[in-house]
Coordinates of C-alpha atoms in Angstrom, one line a residue:
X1 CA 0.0 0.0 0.0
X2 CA 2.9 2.5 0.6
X3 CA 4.3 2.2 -2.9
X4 CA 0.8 2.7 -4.1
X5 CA 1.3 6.4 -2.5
X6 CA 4.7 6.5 -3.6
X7 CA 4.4 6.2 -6.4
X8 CA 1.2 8.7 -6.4
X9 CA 3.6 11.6 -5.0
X10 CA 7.4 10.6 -5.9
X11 CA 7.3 10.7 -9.7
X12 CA 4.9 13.6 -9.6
X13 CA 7.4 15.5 -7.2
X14 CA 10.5 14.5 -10.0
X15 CA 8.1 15.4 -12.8
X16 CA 8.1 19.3 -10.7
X17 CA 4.7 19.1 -10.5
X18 CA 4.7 19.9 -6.9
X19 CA 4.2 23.3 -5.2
X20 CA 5.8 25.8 -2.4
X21 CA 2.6 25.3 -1.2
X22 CA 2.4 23.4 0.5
X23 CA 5.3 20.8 0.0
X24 CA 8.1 23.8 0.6
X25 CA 5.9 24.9 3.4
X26 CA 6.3 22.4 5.5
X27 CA 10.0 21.2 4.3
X28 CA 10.7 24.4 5.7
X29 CA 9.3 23.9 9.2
X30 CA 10.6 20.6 9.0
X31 CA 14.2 21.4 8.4
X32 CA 13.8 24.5 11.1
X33 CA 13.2 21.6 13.7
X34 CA 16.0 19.1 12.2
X35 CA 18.8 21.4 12.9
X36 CA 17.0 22.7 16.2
X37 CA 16.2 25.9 15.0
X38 CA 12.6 27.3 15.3
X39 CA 10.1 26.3 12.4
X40 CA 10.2 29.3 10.0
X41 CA 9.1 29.4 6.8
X42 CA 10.3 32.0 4.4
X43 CA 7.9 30.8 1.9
X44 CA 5.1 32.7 4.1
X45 CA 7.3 35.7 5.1
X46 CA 10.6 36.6 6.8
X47 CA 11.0 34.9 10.1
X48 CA 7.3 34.0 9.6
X49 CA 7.6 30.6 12.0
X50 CA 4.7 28.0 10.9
X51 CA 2.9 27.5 14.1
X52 CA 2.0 31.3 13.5
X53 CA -0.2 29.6 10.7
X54 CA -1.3 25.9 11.7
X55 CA -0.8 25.0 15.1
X56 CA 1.6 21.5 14.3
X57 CA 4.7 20.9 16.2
X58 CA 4.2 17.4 15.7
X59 CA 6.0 17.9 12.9
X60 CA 9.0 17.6 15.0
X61 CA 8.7 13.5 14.7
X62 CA 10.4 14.0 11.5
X63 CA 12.7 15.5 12.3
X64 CA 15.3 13.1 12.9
X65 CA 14.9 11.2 9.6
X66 CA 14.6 14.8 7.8
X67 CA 18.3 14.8 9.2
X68 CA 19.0 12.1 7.3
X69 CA 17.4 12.4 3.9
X70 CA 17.4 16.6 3.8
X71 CA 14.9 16.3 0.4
X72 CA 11.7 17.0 0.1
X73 CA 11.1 13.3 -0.7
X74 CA 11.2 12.7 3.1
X75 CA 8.2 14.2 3.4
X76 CA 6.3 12.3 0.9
X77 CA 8.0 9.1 1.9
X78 CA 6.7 9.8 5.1
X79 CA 3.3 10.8 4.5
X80 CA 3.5 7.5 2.2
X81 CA 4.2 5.0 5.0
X82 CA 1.9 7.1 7.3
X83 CA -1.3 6.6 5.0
X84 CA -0.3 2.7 4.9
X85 CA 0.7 2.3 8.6
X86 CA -3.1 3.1 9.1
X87 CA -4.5 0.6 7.1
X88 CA -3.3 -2.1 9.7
X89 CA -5.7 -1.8 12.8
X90 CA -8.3 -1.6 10.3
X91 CA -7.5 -4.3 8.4
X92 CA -7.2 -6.3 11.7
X93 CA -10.6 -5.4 12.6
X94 CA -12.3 -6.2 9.7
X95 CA -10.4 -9.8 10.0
X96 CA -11.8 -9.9 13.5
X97 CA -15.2 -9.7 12.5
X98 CA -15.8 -10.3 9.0
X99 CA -13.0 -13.4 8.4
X100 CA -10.0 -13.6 6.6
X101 CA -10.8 -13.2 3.7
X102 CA -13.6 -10.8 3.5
X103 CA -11.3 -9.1 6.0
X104 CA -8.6 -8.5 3.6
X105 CA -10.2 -6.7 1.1
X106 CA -12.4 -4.5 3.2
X107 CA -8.9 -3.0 4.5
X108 CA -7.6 -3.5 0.9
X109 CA -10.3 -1.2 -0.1
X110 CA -9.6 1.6 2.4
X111 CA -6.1 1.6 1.7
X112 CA -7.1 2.4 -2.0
X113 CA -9.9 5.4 -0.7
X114 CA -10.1 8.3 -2.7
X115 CA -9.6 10.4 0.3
X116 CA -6.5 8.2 1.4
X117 CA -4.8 8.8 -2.6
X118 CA -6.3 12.3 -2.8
X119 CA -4.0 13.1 -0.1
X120 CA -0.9 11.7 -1.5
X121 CA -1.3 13.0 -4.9
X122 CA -1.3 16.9 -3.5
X123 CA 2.3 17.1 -1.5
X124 CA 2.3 17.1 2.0
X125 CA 0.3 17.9 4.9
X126 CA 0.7 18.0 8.3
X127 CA -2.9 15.5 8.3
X128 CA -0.7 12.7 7.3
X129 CA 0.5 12.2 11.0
X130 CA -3.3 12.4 11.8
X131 CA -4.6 9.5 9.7
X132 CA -3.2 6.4 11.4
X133 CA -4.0 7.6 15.1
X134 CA -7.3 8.3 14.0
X135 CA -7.6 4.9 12.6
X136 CA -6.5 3.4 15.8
X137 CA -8.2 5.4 18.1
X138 CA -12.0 4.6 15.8
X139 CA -10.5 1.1 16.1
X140 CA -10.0 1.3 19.8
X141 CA -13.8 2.4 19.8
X142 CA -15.3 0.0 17.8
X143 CA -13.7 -2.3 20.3
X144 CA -15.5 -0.3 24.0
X145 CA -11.5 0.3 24.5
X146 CA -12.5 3.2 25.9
X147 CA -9.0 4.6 27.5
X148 CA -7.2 3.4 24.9
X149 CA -9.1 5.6 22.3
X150 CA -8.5 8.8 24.2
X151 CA -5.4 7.9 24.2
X152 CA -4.6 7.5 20.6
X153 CA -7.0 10.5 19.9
X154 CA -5.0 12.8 22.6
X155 CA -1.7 13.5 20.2
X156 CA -4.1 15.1 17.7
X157 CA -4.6 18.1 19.2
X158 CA -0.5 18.8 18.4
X159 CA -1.0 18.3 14.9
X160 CA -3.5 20.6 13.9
X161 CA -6.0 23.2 15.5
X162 CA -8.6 21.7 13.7
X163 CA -8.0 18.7 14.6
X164 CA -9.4 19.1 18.5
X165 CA -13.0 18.2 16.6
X166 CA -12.0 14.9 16.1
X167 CA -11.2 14.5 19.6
X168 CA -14.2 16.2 20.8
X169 CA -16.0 13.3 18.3
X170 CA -14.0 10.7 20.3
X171 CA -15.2 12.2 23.7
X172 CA -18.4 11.9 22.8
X173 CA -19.0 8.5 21.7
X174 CA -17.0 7.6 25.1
X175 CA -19.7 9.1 26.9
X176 CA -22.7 8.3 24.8
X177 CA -21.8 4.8 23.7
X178 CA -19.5 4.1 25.9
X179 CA -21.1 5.4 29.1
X180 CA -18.0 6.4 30.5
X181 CA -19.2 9.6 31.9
X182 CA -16.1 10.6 33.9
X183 CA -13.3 10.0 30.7
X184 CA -16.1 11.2 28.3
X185 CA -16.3 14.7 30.0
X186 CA -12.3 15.0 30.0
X187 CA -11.7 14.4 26.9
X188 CA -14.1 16.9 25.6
X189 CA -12.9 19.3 27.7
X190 CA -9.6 18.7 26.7
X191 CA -10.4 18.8 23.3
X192 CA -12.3 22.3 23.5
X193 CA -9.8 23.8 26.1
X194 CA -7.3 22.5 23.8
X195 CA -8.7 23.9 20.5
X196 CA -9.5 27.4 22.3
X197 CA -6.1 27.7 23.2
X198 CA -4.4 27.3 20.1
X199 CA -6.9 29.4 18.3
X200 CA -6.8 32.1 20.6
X201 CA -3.5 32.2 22.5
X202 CA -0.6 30.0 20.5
X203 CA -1.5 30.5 17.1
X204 CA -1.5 34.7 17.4
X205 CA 1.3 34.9 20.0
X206 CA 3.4 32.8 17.1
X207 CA 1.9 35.1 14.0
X208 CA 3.8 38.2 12.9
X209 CA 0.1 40.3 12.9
X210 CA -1.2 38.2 15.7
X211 CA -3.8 36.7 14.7
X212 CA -5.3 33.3 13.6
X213 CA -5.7 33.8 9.7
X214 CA -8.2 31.3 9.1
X215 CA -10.6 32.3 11.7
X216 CA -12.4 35.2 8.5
X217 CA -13.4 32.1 6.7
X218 CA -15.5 30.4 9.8
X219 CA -17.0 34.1 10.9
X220 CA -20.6 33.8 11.7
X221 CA -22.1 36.0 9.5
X222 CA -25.1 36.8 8.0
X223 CA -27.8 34.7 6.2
X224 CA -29.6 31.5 7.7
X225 CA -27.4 29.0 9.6
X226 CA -29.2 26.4 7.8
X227 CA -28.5 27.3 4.3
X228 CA -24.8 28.1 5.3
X229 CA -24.0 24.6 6.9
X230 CA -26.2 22.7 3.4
X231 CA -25.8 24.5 0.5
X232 CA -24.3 24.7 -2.1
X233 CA -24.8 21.2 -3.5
X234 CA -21.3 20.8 -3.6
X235 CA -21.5 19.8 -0.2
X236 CA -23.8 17.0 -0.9
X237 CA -21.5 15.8 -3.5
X238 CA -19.1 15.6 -1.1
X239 CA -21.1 13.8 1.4
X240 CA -22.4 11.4 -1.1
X241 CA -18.6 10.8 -2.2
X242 CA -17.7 10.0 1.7
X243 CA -20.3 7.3 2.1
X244 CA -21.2 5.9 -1.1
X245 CA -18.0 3.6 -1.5
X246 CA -18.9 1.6 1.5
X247 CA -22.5 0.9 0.3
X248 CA -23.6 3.2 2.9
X249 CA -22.9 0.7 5.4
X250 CA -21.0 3.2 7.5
X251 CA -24.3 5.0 8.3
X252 CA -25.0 1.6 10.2
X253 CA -22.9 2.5 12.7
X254 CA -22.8 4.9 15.4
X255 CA -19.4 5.7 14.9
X256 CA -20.1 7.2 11.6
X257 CA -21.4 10.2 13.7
X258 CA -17.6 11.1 14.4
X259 CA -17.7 12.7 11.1
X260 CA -20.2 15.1 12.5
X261 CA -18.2 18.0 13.7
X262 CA -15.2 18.1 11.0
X263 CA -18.0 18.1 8.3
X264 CA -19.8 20.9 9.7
X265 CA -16.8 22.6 10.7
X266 CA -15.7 22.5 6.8
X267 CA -19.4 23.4 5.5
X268 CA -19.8 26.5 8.0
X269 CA -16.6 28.0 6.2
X270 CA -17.2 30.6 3.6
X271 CA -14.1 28.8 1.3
X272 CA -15.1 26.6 -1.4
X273 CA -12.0 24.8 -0.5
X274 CA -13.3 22.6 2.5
X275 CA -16.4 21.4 0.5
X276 CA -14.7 19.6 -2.2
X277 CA -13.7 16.5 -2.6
X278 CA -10.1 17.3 -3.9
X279 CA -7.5 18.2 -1.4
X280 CA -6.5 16.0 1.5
X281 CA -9.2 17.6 3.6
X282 CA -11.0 14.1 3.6
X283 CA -8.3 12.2 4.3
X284 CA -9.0 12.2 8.1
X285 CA -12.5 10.8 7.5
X286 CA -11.9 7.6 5.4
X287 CA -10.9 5.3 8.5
X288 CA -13.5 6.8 10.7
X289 CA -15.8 5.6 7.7
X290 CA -14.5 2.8 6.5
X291 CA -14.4 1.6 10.7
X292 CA -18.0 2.4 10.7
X293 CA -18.5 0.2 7.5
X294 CA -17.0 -2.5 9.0
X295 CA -19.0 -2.1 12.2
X296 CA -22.2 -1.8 10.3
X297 CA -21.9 -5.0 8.6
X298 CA -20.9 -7.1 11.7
X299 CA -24.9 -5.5 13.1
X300 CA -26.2 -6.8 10.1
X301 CA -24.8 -10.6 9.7
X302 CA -28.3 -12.2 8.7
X303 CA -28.2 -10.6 4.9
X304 CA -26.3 -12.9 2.9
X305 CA -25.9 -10.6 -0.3
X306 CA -24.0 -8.7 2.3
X307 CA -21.4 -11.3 1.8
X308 CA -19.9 -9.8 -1.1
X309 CA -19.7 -6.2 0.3
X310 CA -16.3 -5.9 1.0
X311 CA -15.3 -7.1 -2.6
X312 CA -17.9 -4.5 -4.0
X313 CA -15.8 -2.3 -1.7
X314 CA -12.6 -2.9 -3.2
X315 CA -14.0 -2.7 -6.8
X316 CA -15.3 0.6 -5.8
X317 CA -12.1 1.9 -4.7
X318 CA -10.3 0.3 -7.9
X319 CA -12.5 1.7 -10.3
X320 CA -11.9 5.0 -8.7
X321 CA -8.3 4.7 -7.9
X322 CA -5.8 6.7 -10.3
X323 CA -3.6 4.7 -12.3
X324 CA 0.0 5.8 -11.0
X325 CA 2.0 7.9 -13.8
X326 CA 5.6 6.5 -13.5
X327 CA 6.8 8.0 -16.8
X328 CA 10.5 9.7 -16.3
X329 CA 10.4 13.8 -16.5
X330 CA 10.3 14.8 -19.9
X331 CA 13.8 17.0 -21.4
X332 CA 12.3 20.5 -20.7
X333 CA 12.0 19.4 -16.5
X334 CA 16.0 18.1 -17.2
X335 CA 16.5 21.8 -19.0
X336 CA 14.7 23.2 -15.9
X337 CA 17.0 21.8 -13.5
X338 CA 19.9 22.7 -15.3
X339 CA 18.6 26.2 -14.8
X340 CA 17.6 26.0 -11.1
X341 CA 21.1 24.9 -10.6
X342 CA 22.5 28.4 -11.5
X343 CA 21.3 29.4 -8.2
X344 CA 24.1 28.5 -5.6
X345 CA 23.4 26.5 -2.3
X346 CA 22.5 28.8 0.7
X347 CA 21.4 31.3 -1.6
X348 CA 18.1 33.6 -0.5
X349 CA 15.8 33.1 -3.4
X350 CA 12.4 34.1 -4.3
X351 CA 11.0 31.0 -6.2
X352 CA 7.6 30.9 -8.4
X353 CA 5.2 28.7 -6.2
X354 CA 6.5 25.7 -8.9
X355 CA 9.7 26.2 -8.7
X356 CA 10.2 26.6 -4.9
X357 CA 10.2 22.4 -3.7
X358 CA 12.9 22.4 -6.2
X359 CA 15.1 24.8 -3.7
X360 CA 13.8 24.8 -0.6
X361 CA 16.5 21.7 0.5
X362 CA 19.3 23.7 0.0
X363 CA 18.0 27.7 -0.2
X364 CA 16.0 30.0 1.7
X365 CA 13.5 30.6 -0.1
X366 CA 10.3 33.2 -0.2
X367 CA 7.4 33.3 -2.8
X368 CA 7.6 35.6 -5.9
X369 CA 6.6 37.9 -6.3
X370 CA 6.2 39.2 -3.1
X371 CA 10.3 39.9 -2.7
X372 CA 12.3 42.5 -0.6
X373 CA 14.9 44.1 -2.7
X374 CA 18.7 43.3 -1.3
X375 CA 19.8 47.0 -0.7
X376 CA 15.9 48.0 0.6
X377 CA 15.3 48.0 4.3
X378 CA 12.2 46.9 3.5
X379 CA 10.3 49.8 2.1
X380 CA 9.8 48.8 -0.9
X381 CA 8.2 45.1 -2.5
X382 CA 6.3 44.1 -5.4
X383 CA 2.4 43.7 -3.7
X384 CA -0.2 45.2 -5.7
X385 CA -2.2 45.0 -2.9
X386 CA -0.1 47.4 -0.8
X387 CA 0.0 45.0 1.8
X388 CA 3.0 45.7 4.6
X389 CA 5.9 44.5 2.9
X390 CA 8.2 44.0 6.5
X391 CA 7.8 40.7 6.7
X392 CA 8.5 39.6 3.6
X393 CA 12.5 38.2 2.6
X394 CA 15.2 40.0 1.3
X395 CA 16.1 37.6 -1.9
X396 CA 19.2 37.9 -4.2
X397 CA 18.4 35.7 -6.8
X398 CA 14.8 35.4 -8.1
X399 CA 13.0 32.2 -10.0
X400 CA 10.5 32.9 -12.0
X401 CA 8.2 31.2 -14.7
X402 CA 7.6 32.9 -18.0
X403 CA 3.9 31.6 -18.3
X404 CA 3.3 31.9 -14.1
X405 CA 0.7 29.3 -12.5
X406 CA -1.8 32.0 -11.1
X407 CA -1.6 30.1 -7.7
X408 CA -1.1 31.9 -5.3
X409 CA -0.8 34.9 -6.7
X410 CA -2.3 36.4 -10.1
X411 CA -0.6 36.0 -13.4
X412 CA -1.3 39.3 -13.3
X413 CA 0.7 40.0 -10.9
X414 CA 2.8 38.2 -11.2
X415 CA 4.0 39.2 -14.8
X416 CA 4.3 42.7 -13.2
X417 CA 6.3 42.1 -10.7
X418 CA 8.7 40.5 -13.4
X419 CA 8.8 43.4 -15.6
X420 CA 10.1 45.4 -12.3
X421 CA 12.8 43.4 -11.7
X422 CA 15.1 45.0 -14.6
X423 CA 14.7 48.5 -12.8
X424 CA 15.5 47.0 -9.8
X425 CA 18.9 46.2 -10.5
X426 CA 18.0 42.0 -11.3
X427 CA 19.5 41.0 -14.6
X428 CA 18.6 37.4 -16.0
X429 CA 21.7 35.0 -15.7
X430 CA 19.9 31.7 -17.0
X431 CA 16.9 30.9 -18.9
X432 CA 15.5 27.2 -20.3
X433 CA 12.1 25.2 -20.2
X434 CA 9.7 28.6 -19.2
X435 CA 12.4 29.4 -16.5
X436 CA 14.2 32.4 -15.7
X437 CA 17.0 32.7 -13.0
X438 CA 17.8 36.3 -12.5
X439 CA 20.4 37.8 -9.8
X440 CA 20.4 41.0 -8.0
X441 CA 23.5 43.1 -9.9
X442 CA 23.2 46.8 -9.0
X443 CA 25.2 49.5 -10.8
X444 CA 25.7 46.8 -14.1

């Protein structure tokens, strides 16, 4: 199963199809921890350290192998084995209950999820540390091993803000299903004490502005609740996506009802983002589901065209699976490297969004074109928006794409912000494959 997601994110990565964001991102914060620094990442602004954005010092369990292997293909190695570590204690469930056989491919067929290979195909996320906890901890539940779940659902909480919902989910089957009033009423307040905290206190006392920048998209607003938290349809879609592959067998289960609070969490935002099925946003969900599936045909043994569920299961996830692309990177991504090479190791660079996991291993490296001129104190930085330029990177050399990606910046603005660099003293000093390498020469 881990090749499966290798080779879903490896060749992609060597075919620089991967982006600063978020792969750089979190190589970044990654590295910051490896050599025992703080967390920063340039990519987001000077000194800008990452659990001013998403609360995750988890991260720091990589550390020690980033040591190792300083590429960005740690990362994606890791997020690889992280995805298949968690098929396990659901595999071993579903043999538990359902038999060998039948066991096999019901975890066969959540290791192949969409949610699972969604993740894997868009770089890294923090989520990957998530998934196999979460598995283990819905495991622990579907077993009434009450302390055990908490337990596995605790670390969460240091792995993303969000993630405290999940844990809140947790503490509430404990105390609803479980009838474990004391440990039930802990771990939710744990999870909400926990959540409120990182929102509100270590999120904006790590952010250069301090505050939480995600918090605009879950603003209450106007309009009626109910609307907000339904529609679009999109969100339908999304939830017909999430069951659908296990026959709806998960909506058997009361554990299914640990999707409750993430989902509505994602559908109260005002971003279009969280409602999709693209992303790795569902990637957290497909053991809780694919537990509850599992669950929800051990209540209902006396159906025997049940008996072939978990092979309609797998055929589901087959049909829907992507076929991985192995093919080698074509000549112009051999040009391009030839190009990025120009820029020398340690250098301060301000990389296309592209172009930037090609650098971030061995540069510091900002976005362009948001980009501090070398001799500026900071005055001056190409933002159309006007937006305070000090916390963005001074940068010496500058990578840029001819035709720019629009992501996450305009094209725009992008192709405006290259046409300044001339006057600002950056002359082009390689060029190949739709890239540009320029470096800062004043006075030439």
């Amino acid at each position: 199963m881990a090749l499966f997601h290798l080779a879903l994110s490896l060749p992609k990565h060597w075919r620089m199809q991967t982006t600063g964001f978020d792969l750089g991102i979190f190589e970044e914060a990654v590295r910051g921890y490896a050599y025992f620094e703080r967390p920063v990442v340039t990519l987001k602004g000077a000194g800008f350290v990452q659990l001013g954005d998403h609360f995750s010092p988890a991260l720091a369990v990589l550390a020690p192998f980033y040591r190792l292997w300083p590429a960005p293909e740690t990362l994606l190695v890791a997020q690889a084995l992280l995805l298949a570590l968690s098929v396990v204690p659901v595999t071993g469930l579903a043999v538990q209950w359902l038999g060998r056989a039948r066991g096999v491919l019901a975890g066969l067929a959540y290791g192949l999820s969409w949610g699972l290979w969604q993740a894997s195909g868009f770089d890294f996320h923090e989520i990957a540390l998530s998934v196999p906890l979460i598995a283990c901890a819905t495991v622990a539940l579907a077993r009434g091993r009450w302390r055990a779940a908490v337990c596995w659902a605790l670390p969460l909480l240091l792995i993303k803000e969000d993630q405290g919902l999940l844990l809140a989910g947790v503490g509430g089957y404990v105390l609803l299903v479980g009838r474990r009033r004391g440990l039930g009423v802990a771990t939710l307040a744990a999870a909400a004490l926990g959540t409120l905290l990182t929102i509100l206190v270590l999120i904006p006392a790590a952010n250069p502005i301090g505050t939480y920048a995600y918090g605009a998209t879950a603003a209450p607003g106007g309009g009626d609740p109910f609307s907000r938290l339904l529609l679009p349809t999109d969100k339908w879609w999304t939830l017909a996506a999430l069951f659908a592959p296990t026959l709806l067998l998960a909506l058997r289960s009361p554990l299914a009802l640990l999707t409750v609070l993430p989902l509505a969490a994602r559908y109260w935002s005002s971003n279009p983002v969280y409602w999709s099925t693209g992303w790795h946003y569902n990637a957290v969900l497909m053991p809780i589901i694919f537990v509850a599936a599992i669950d929800g045909l051990r209540r209902l043994p006396g159906l025997p065209s049940l008996r072939y569920a978990p092979a309609v299961m797998l055929t589901i996830a087959l049909l829907a699976a992507p076929v991985p692309d192995l093919s080698r990177p074509s000549p112009d991504v051999l040009t391009a490297r030839q190009v990025l090479a120009t820029v020398p190791d340690g250098a301060r660079v301000a990389a296309a969004n592209r172009l930037a996991p090609q650098l971030t291993s061995r540069c510091t490296v900002s976005l362009f074109p948001f980009l501090t001129f070398p001799a500026d104190t900071g005055s001056t930085y190409f933002s159309p928006d006007g937006r305070d330029p000090l916390f963005r990177p001074v940068a010496e050399w500058a990578a840029t794409l001819d035709t720019p990606g629009g992501f996450p910046t305009s094209t725009a603005d992008d192709l405006t912000a290259q046409r300044a660099l001339p006057t600002a003293g950056y002359r082009p000093v390689a060029q190949g494959a739709g890239i540009t390498i320029w470096h800062w020469e004043p006075g030439r």
